[in-house]
mmCIF file of C-alpha atoms in Angstrom:
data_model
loop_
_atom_site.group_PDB
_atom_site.id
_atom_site.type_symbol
_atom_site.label_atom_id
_atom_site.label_comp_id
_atom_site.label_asym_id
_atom_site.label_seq_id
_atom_site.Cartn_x
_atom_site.Cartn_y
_atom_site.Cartn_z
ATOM 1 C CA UNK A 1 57.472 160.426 127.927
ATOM 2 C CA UNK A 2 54.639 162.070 126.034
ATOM 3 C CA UNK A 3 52.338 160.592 123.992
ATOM 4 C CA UNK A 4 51.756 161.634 120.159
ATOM 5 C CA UNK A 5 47.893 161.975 119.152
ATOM 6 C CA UNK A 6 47.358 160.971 115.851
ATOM 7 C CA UNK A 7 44.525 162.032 114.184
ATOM 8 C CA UNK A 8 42.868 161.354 110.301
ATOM 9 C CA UNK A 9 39.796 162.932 108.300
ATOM 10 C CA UNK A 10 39.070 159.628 107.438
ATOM 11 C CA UNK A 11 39.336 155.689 107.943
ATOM 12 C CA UNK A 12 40.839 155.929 104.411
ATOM 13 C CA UNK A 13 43.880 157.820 105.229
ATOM 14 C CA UNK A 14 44.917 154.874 107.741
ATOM 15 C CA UNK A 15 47.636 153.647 105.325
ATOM 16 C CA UNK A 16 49.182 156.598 105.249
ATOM 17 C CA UNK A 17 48.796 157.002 108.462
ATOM 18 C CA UNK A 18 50.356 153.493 108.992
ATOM 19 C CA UNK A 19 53.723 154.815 108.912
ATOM 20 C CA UNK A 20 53.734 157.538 110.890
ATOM 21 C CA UNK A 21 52.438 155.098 113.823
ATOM 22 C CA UNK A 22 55.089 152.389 112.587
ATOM 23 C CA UNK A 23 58.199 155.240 112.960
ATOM 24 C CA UNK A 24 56.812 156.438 116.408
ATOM 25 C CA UNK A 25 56.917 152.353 117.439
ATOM 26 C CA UNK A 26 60.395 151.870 116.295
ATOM 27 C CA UNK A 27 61.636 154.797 118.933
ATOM 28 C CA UNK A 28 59.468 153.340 121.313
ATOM 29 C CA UNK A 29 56.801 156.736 121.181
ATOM 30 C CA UNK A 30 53.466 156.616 122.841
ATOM 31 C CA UNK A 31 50.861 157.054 120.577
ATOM 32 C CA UNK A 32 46.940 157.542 120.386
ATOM 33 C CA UNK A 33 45.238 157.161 117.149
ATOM 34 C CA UNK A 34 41.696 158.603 116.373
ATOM 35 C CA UNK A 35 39.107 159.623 113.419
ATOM 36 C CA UNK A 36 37.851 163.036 113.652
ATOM 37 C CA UNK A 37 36.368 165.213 110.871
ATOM 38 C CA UNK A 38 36.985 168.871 110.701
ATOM 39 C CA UNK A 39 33.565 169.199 108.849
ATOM 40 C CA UNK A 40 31.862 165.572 110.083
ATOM 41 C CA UNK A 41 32.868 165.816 114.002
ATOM 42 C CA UNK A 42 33.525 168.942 114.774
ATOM 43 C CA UNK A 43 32.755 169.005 118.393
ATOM 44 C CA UNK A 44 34.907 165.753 119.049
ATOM 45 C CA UNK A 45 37.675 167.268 116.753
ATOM 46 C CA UNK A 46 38.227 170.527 119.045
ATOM 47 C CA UNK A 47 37.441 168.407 122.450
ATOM 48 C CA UNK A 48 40.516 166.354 121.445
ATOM 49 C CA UNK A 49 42.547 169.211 120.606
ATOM 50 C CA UNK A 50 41.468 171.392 123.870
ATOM 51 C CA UNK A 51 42.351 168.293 126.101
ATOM 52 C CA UNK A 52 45.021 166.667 124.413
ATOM 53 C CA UNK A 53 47.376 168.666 126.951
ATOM 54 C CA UNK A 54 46.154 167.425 129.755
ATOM 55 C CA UNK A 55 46.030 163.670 128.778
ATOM 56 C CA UNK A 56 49.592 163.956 127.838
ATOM 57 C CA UNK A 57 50.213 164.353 124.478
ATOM 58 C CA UNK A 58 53.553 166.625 123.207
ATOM 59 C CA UNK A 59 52.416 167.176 119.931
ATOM 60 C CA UNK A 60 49.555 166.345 117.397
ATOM 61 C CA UNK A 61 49.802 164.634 113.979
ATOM 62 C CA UNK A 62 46.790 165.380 112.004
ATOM 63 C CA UNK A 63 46.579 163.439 108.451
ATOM 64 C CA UNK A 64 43.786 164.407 105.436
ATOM 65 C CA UNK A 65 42.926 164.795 102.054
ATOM 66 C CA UNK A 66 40.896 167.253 99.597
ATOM 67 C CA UNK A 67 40.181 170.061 101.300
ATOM 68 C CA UNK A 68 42.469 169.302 104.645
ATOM 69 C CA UNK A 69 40.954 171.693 107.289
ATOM 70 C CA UNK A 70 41.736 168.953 109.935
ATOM 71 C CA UNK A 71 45.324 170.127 111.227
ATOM 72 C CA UNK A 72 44.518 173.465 111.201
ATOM 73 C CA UNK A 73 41.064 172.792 113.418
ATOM 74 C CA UNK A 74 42.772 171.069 115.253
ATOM 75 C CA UNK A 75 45.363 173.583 115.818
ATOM 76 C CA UNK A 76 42.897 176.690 116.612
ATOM 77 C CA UNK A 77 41.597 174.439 119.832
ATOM 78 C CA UNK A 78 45.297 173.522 121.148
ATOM 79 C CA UNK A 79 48.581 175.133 121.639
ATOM 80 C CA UNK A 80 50.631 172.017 121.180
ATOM 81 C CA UNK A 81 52.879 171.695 118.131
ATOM 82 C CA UNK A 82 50.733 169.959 115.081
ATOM 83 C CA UNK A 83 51.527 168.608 111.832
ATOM 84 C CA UNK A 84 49.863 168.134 108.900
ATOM 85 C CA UNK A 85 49.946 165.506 106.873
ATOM 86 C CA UNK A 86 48.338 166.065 103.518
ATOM 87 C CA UNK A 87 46.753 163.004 102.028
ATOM 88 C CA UNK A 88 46.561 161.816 98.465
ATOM 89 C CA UNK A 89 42.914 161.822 97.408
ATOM 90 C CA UNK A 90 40.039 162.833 94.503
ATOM 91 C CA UNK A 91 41.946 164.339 91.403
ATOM 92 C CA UNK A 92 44.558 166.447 92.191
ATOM 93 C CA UNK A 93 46.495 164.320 93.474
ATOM 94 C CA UNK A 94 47.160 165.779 96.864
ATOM 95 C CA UNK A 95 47.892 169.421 95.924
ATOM 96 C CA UNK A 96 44.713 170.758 97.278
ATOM 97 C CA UNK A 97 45.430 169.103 100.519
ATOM 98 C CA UNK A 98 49.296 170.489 100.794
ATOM 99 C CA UNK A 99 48.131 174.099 99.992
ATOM 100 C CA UNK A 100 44.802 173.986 102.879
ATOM 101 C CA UNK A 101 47.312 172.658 105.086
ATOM 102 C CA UNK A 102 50.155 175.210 104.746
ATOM 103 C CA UNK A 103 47.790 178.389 104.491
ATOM 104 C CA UNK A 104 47.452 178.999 107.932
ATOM 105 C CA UNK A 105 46.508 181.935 109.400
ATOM 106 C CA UNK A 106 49.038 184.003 111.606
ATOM 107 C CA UNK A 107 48.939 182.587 115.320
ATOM 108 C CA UNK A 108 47.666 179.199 114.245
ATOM 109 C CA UNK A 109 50.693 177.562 113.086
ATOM 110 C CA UNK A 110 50.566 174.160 111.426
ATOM 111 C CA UNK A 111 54.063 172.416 110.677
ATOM 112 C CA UNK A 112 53.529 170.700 107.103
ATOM 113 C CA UNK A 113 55.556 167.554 105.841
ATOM 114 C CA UNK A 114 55.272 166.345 102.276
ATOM 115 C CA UNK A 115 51.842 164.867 100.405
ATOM 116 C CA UNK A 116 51.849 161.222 102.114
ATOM 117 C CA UNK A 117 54.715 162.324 104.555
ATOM 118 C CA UNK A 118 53.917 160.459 107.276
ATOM 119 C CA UNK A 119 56.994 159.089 108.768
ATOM 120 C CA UNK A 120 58.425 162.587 108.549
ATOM 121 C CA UNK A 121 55.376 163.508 110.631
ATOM 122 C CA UNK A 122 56.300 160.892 112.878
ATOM 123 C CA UNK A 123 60.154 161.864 112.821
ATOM 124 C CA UNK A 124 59.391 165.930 113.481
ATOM 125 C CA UNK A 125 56.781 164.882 116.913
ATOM 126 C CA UNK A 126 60.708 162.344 117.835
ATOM 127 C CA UNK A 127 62.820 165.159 117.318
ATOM 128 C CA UNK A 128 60.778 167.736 119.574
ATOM 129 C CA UNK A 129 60.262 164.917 121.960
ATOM 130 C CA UNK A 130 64.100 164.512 121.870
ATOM 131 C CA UNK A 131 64.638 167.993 122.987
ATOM 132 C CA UNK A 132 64.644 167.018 126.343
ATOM 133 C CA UNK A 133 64.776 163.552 126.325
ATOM 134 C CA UNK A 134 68.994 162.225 125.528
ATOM 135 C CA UNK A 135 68.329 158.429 124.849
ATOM 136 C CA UNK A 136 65.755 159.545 122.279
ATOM 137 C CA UNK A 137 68.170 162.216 120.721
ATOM 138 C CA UNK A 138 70.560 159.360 121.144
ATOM 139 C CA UNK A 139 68.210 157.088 118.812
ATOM 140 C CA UNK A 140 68.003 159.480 116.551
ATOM 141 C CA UNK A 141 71.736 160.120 116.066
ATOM 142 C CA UNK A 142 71.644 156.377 115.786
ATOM 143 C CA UNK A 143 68.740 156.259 112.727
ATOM 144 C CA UNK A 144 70.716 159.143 111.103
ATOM 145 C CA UNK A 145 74.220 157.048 111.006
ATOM 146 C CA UNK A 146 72.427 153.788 109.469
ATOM 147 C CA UNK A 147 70.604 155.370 106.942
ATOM 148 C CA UNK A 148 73.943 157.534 105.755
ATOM 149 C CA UNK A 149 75.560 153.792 105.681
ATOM 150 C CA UNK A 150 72.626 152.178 103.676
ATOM 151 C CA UNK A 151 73.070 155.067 101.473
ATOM 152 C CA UNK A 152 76.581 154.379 100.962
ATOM 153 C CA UNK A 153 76.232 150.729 100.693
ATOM 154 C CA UNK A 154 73.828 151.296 97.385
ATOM 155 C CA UNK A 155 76.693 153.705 96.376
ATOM 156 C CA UNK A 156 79.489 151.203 96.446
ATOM 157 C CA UNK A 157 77.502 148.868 94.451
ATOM 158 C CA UNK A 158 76.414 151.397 92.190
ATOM 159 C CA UNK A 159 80.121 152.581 91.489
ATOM 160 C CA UNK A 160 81.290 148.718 91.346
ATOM 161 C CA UNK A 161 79.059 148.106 88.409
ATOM 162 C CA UNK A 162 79.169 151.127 86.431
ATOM 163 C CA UNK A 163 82.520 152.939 87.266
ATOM 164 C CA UNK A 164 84.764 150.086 85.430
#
């Protein structure tokens, strides 16, 4: 199976980050996490990227705040799939990372989930990985079908209580 890379801006974005690694566990995905800077590390950002083929890796989650440049860096040095994670952080409470991360240039495409959406980062890298791989398309069928029935759990007791 291949392996997701997961990379942050920052130390500080490992909570968020957290959950993204904690999804790709509970599906049994190989991960790698690292801290590269778009603006700090440069050099070690695009030698990831440019190599992260060859050492195995199907896709590339990359995770920052403020001004975000990570995923897309990260995508102009690799033709894997990447996503980008804005982070929460400074004033605007994430806003200026969502819009650096999904205004990408033509040919450099950077899928983006939500402000802090790691485990949908984590979910997207399963479901390409499940393209070609049954039991994990199988796991995910499974994840689907439980969290339809916790949903409909909290319904029932909603309706019990309030629909006399």
């Amino acid at each position: 199976m291949k392996k997701i890379g997961i990379v942050m801006g920052s130390d500080s974005d490992l909570p968020i980050v957290k959950k993204a690694m904690d999804m790709l566990e509970s599906f049994g995905v190989p991960y790698e996490v690292h801290v590269f800077s778009a603006h700090r590390t440069p050099l070690e950002a695009a030698e990831f990227s440019r190599t992260a083929r060859e050492r195995g890796f199907g896709a590339i989650i990359a995770a920052a705040g403020m001004a975000a440049h990570l995923a897309g860096a990260i995508a102009a040095n690799t033709t894997l799939p990447v996503i980008g994670i804005p982070v929460v952080s400074g004033n605007l409470g994430g806003i200026d990372a969502l819009l650096s991360t999904v205004q990408m240039p033509t040919g450099i495409p950077v899928a983006t989930v939500a402000v802090n959406g790691a485990g949908n980062a984590a979910l997207l890298c399963i479901q390409m990985l499940a393209i070609e791989d049954k039991e994990l398309a199988r796991a995910l069928d499974e994840k689907r079908a439980a969290d339809a029935k916790k949903v409909l759990e909290k319904n029932q007791a909603v309706e019990a209580e309030f629909n006399k």
